[in-house]
XYZ file of C-alpha atoms in Angstrom:
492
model
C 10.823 6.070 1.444
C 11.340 6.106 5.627
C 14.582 7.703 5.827
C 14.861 11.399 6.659
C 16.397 12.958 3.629
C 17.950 16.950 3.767
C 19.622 17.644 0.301
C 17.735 19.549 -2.147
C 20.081 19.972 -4.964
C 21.873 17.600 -6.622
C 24.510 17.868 -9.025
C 25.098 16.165 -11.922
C 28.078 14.092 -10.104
C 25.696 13.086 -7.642
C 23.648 11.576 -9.763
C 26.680 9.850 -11.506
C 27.984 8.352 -8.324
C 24.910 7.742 -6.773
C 24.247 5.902 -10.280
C 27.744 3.719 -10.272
C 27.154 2.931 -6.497
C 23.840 1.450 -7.202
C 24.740 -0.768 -10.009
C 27.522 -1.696 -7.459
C 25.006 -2.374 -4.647
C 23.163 -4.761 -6.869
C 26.315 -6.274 -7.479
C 27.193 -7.458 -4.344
C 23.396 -8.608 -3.570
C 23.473 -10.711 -6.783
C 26.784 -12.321 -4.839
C 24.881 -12.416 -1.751
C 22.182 -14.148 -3.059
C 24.134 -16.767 -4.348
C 25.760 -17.625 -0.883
C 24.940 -15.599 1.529
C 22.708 -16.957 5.093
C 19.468 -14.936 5.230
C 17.288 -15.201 7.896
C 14.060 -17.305 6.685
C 13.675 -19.551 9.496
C 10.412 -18.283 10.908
C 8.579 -16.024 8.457
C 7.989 -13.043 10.367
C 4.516 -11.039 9.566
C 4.431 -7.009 9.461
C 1.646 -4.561 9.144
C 1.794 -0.547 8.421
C -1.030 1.455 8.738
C -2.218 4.951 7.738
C -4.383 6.939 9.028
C -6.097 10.320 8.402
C -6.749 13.071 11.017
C -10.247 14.989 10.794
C -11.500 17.665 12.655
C -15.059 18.166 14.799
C -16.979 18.803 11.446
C -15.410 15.951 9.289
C -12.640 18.028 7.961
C -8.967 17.037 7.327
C -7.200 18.408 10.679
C -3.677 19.553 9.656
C -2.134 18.860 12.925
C 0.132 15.843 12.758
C 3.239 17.570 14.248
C 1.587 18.173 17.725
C 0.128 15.109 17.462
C 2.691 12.640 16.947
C 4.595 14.731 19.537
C 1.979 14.501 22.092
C 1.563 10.595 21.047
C 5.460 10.282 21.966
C 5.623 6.419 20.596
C 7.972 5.043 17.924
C 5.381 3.190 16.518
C 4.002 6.118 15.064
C 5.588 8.976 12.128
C 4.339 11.191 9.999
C 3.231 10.114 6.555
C 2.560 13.069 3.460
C 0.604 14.928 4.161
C -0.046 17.284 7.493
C -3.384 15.303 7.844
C -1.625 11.871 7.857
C -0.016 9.427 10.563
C 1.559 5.808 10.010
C 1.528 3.362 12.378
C 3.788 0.320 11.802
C 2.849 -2.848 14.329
C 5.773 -4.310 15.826
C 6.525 -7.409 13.365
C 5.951 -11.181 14.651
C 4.554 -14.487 13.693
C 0.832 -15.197 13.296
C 0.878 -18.716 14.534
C -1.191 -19.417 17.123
C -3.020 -16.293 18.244
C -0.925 -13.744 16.935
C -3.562 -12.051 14.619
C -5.377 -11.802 18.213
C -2.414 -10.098 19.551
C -2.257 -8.261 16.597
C -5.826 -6.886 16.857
C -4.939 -6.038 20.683
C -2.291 -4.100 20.132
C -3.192 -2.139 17.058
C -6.438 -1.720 18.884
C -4.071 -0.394 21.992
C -1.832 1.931 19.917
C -5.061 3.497 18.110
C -6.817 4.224 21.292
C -4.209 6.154 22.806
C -3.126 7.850 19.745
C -7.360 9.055 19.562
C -6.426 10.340 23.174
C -3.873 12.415 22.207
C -5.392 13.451 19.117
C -8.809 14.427 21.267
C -6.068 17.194 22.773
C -5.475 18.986 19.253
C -9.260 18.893 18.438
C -9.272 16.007 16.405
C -9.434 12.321 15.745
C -8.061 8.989 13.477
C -10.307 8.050 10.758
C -9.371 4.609 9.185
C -9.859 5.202 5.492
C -8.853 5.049 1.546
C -9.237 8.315 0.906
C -10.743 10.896 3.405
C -14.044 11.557 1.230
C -14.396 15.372 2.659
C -10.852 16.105 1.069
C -10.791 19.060 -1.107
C -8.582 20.467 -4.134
C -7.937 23.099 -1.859
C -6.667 20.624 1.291
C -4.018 18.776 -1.113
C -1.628 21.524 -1.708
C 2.260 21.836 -1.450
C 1.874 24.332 1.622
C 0.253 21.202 3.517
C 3.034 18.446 3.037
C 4.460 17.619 6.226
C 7.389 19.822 7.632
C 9.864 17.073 7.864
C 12.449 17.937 4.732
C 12.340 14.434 3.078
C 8.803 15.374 1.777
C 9.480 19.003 0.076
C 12.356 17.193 -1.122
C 10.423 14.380 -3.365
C 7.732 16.655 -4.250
C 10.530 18.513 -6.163
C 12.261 15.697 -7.496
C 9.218 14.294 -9.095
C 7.552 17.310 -10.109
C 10.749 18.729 -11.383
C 11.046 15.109 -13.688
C 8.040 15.872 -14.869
C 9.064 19.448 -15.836
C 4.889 20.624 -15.918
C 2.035 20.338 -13.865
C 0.575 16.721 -13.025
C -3.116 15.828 -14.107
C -5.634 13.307 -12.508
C -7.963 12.285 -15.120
C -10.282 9.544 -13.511
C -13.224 8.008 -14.861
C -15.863 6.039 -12.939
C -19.259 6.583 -11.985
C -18.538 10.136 -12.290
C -15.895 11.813 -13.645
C -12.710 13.995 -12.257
C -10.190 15.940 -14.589
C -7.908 18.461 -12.560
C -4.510 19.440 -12.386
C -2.162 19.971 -9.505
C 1.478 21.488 -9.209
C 2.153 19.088 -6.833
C 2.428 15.421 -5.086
C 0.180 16.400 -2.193
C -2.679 14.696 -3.794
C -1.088 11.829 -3.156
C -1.061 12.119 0.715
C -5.078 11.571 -0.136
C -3.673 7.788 -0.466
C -3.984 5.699 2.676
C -2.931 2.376 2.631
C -2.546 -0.670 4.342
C 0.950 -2.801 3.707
C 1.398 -6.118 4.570
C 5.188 -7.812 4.972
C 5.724 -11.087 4.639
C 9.325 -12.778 5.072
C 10.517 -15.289 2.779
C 13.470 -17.179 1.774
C 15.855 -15.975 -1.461
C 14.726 -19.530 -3.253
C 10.586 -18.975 -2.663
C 10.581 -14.901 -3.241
C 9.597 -15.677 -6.685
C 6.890 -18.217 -5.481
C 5.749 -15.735 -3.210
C 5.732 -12.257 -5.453
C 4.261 -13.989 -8.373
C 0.938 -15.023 -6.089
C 0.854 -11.863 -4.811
C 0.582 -10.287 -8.190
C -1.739 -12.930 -9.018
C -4.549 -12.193 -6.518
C -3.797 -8.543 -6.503
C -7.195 -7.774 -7.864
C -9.002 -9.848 -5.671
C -7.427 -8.290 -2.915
C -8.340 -4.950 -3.887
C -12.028 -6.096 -4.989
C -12.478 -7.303 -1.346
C -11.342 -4.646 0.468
C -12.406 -1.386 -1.740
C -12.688 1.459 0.490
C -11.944 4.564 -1.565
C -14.962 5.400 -3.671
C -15.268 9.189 -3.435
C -12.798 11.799 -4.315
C -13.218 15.552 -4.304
C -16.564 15.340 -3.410
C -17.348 12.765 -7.055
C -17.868 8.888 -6.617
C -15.054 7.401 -9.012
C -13.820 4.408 -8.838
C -14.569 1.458 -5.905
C -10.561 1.666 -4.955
C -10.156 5.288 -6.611
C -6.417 5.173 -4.277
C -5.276 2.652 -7.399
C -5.742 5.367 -10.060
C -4.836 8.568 -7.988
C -1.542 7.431 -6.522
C -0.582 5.853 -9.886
C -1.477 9.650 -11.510
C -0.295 11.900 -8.411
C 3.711 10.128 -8.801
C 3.703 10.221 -12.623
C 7.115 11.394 -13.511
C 6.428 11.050 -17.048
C 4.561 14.027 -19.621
C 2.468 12.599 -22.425
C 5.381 12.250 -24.996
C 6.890 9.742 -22.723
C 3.911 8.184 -22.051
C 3.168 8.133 -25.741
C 7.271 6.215 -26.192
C 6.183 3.664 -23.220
C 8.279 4.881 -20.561
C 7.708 2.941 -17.563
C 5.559 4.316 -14.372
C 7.118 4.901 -10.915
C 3.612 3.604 -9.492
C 4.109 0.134 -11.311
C 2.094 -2.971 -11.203
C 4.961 -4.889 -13.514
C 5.132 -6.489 -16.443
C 6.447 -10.310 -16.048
C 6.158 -12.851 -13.572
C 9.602 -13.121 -11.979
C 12.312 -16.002 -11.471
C 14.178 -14.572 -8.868
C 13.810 -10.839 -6.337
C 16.689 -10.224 -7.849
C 14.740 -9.168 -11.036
C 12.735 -6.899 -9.472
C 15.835 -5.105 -8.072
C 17.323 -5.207 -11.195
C 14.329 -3.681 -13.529
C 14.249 -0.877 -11.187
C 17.859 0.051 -11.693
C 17.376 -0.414 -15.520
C 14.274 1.332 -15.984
C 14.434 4.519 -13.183
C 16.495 6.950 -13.101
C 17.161 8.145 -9.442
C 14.929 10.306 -7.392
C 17.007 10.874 -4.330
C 20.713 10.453 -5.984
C 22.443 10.122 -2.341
C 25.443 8.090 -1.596
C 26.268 6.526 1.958
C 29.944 6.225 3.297
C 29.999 2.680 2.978
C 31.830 0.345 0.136
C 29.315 -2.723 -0.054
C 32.529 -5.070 -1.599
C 34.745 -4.280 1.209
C 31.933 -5.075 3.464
C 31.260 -8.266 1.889
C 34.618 -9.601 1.548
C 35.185 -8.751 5.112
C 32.162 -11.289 6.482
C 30.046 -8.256 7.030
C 26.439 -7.566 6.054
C 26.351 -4.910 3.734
C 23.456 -2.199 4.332
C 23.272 -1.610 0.429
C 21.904 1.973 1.385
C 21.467 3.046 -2.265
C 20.167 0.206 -3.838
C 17.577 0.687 -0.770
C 16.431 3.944 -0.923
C 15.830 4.035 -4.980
C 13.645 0.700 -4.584
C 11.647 2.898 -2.015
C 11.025 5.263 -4.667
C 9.778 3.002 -7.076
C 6.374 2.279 -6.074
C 5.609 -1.024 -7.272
C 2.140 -2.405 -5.687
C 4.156 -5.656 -4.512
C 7.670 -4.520 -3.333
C 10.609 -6.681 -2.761
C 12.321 -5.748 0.002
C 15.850 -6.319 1.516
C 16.435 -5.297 5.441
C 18.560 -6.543 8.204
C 17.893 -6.966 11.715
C 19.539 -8.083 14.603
C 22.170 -8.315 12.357
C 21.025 -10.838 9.856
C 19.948 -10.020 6.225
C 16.067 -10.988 4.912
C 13.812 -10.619 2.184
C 10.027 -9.490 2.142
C 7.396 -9.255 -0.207
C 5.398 -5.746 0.682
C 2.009 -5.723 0.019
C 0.894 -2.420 -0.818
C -2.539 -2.894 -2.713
C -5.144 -2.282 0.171
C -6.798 0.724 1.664
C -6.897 1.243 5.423
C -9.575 0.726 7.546
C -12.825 0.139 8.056
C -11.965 -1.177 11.140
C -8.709 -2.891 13.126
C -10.517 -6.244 12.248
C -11.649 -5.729 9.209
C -8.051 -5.497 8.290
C -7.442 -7.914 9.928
C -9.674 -9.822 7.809
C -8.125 -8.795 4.863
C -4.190 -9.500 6.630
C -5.795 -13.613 6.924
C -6.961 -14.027 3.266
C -3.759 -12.552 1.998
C -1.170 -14.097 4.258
C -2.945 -17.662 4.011
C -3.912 -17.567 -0.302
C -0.587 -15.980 -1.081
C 0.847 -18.933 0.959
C -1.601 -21.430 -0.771
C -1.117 -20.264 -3.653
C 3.262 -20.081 -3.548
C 2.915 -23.655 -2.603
C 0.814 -25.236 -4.436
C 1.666 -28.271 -7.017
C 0.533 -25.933 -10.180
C 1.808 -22.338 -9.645
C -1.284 -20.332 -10.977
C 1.170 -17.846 -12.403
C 2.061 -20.783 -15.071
C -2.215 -20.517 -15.681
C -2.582 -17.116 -15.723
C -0.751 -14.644 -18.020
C 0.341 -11.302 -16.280
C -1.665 -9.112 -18.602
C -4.891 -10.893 -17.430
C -2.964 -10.415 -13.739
C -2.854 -6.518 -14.080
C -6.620 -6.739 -16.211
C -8.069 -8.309 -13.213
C -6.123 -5.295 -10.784
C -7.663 -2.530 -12.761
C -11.134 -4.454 -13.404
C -11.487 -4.783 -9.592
C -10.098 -1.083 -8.307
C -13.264 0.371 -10.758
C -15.816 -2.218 -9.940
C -15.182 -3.556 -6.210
C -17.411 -6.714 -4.907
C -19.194 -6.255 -8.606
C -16.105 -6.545 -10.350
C -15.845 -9.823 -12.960
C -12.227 -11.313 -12.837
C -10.377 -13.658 -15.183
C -9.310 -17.044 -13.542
C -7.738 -20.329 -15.240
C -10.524 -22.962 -15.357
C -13.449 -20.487 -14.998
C -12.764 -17.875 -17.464
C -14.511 -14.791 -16.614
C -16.127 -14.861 -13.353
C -17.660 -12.354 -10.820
C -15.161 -12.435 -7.740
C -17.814 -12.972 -4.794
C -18.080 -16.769 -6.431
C -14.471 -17.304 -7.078
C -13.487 -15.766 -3.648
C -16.131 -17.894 -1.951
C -15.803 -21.379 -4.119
C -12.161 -21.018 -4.244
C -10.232 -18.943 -2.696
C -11.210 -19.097 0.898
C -10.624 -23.104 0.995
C -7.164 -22.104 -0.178
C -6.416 -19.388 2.340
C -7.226 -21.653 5.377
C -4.822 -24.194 4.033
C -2.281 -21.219 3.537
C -3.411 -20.324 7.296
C -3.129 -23.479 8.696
C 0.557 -23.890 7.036
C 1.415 -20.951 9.362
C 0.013 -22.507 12.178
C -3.175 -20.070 12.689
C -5.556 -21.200 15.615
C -8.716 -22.264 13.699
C -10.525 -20.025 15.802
C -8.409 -16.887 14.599
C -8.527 -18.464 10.807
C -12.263 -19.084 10.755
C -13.358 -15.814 12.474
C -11.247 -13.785 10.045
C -11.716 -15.538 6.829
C -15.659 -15.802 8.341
C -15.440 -11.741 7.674
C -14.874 -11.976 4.366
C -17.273 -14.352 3.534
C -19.538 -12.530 4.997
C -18.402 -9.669 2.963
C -18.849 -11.380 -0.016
C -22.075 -12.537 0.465
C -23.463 -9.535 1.747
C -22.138 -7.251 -0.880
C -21.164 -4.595 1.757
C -17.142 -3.682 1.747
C -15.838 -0.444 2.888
C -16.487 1.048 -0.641
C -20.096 0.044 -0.648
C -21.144 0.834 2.605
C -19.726 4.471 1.631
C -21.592 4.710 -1.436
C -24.885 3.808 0.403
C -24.462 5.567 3.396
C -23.850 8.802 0.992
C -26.482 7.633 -1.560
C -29.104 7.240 1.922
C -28.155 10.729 3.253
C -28.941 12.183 -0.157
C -31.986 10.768 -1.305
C -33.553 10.071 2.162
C -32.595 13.378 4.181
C -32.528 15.902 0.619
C -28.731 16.487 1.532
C -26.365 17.580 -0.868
C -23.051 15.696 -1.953
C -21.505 17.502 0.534
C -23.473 17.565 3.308
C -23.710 13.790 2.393
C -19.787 13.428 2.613
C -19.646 14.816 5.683
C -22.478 13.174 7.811
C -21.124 9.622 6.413
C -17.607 10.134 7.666
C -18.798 11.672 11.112
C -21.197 8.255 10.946
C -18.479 5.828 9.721
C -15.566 7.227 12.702
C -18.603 6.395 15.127
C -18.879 2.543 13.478
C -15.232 2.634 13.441
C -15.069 2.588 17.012
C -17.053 -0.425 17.686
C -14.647 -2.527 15.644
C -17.250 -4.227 14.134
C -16.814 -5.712 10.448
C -18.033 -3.544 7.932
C -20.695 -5.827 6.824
C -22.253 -5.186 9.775
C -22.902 -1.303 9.961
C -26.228 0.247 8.853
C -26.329 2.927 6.332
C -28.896 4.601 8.126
């Protein structure tokens, strides 16, 4: 949810309008879908980014009003929490070398925005979850200032009507409660867009879901949360628990989560759309001036502003979206299952293996969503957030099978295919997909150099967890820097 939002109160015929104009919204896409010209000619690529601030000693720097001031560049906004920036590349094709221009200008935009940051006393850490967070950084009184913020947090926590609790169970365990969403501003992620044409969205979401888990079991980077090592992606469980609208009884009746990983491969976006109208009530029950119909019948493109901004508040881990620019309607899947960082190419890495295997996958002569039921889908999501690069996955034709081999006899081959359909340079395919191979075989992601680095510090230099916490991220914002792979950094 982008857009700046400054009610507070709604009434109940706000939420009845805003509820009719929706269903009228989706509407007029169903009609657009049918006939309408959306641009798909040249599937543009997009990439958001967020970051965390920290201070000299490793702490969360709550300073991202004078910062994105003093950065002074669209590209960058505030994000949740006072601690948090977004960066959002400026979208374009990755034929050729444009994951090289890509890593040049995200490299660009980082290095000045470390500049400015240097000013306020601090600097940009590339992470899941900033492990030197404490209960007593992610309260209400550190959301960012701008309204639309304050404004969810009491929307959701007022749904909720009690206090929310994180219950996560990994290698250690963490049961709290907070009054609040600011825990979820702990939850820094990396989004990939990917345009696509009305007939292929299905092609396209349905692989996405699909290698979901591998995704995340490739590029864990969250592993430590208030100070306890949880899960290898602990982001997964945390933002799903941090948005939860629902209390236990209507958890207990099956009421559906805001933070939703789905429940059926799709036929059309236009499902997707439609579920969230069906199943969630509105957050943010505000109505635009505009009449989508008379738009429509007019030849115009209709901004279908409410049908919009309640998709944005239904965080589904693969999110259709509909946007128009330059005047021209498209679709995009949004990727929202990774982690940010280690580094600018380590993403990178992980932007090539998803771009060219969802692409394999979409168009290949068996869709592996007619092989692989969506339970085992969401199984293999879950299975790989807990257990990272150790994690065993479900796969038609292999059964059960630790995702290092399947990523390495499989799915590689099919993302340079996917890669090579876009028209990737084989030098830019092969160096990037080269990383996580590497990654694989090495056994080192962002989540397990973490857990070493911490477990080194401990039992090599009698630290305590914290002490531990904080020398690793002080160590991993120096590694950062060099922009070399993860794979590649000593824990020492």
């Amino acid at each position: 949810m982008g857009r700046d939002v400054s009610e507070g109160a709604f009434t109940r015929d706000d939420r009845v309008r805003y509820r009719q104009k929706v269903r009228r919204c989706l509407d007029v896409f169903a009609l657009m879908l049918d006939d309408f010209g959306f641009d798909a000619d040249r599937p543009m690529t997009g990439l958001e980014i967020e970051l965390n601030l920290v201070d000299s000693a490793a702490e969360p720097a709550m300073r991202n009003e004078e910062i994105l001031a003093d950065i002074a560049d669209p590209l960058f906004q505030t994000e949740l929490g006072q601690f948090n920036l977004e960066l959002n590349a400026e979208p374009r094709l990755i034929e050729g070398t444009g994951f090289a221009d890509y890593e040049h200008d995200l490299r660009g935009s980082l290095s000045r925005a470390d500049e400015r940051a240097a000013r306020s006393d601090a600097k940009i850490v590339l992470v899941g979850i900033l492990p030197t967070l404490t209960e007593g950084h992610l309260v209400e009184d550190n959301l960012s200032t701008n309204e639309r913020y304050r404004v969810l947090n009491d929307q959701i926590v007022g749904a909720r009507g009690e206090d929310i609790e994180l219950d996560i169970r990994g290698v250690e365990q963490l049961r709290t409660h907070t009054d609040s969403i600011a825990p979820e501003a702990a939850c820094t992620s990396l989004q990939f867009h990917l345009q696509v044409a009305p007939d292929s969205f299905a092609d396209y979401w349905n692989a996405s879901q699909a290698i979901a888990g591998v995704q995340v079991a490739v590029g864990a980077n969250s592993p430590f949360l208030y100070g306890r090592q949880l899960w290898a992606e602990t982001r997964i469980a945390l933002f799903q628990q941090a948005t939860d609208t629902r209390p236990d009884e209507l958890k207990a009746q099956g009421v559906r989560p805001r933070v939703w990983f789905g429940e059926r491969w799709i036929t059309s976006i236009f499902d997707l759309f439609e579920e969230n109208v069906r199943y969630f009530p509105p957050l943010l029950p505000i109505c635009e001036d505009e009449d989508p119909v008379e738009v429509l019948h007019a030849g115009g493109v209709p901004q279908l502003g409410e049908l919009r901004l309640h998709n944005g508040t239904v965080y589904r881990w693969n999110r259709p979206v509909y946007d128009i620019m330059n005047g021209r309607p498209h679709l995009r899947v949004e990727n929202r299952v990774l982690p940010a960082g280690p580094t600018v190419v380590d993403m990178l890495a992980n932007a090539a293996f998803y771009f060219g295997l969802v692409r394999g996958l979409a168009e290949a002569d068996r869709p592996i969503w007619s092989q692989l039921t969506f339970s085992s889908a969401e199984e293999n999501f879950h299975a790989a957030a807990r257990r990272g690069l150790d994690a065993v996955l479900h796969w038609p034709g292999l059964g059960d099978v630790p995702v290092t081999k399947l990523v390495l006899d499989q799915l590689l081959p099919t993302a340079a295919t996917g890669l090579d359909g876009f028209g990737v340079a084989p030098t830019q395919r092969d160096r990037l997909l080269g990383i996580i191979e590497q990654r694989c075989r090495t056994g080192r992601n962002g989540a397990a150099w973490q857990t070493e680095a911490v477990w080194a510090a401990e039992r090599h230099h009698g630290m305590d967890r914290t002490a531990a916490l904080h020398h690793m991220v002080q160590r991993y914002a120096e590694l950062q820097r060099t922009n070399q792979p993860v794979h590649t950094w000593p824990t020492t």
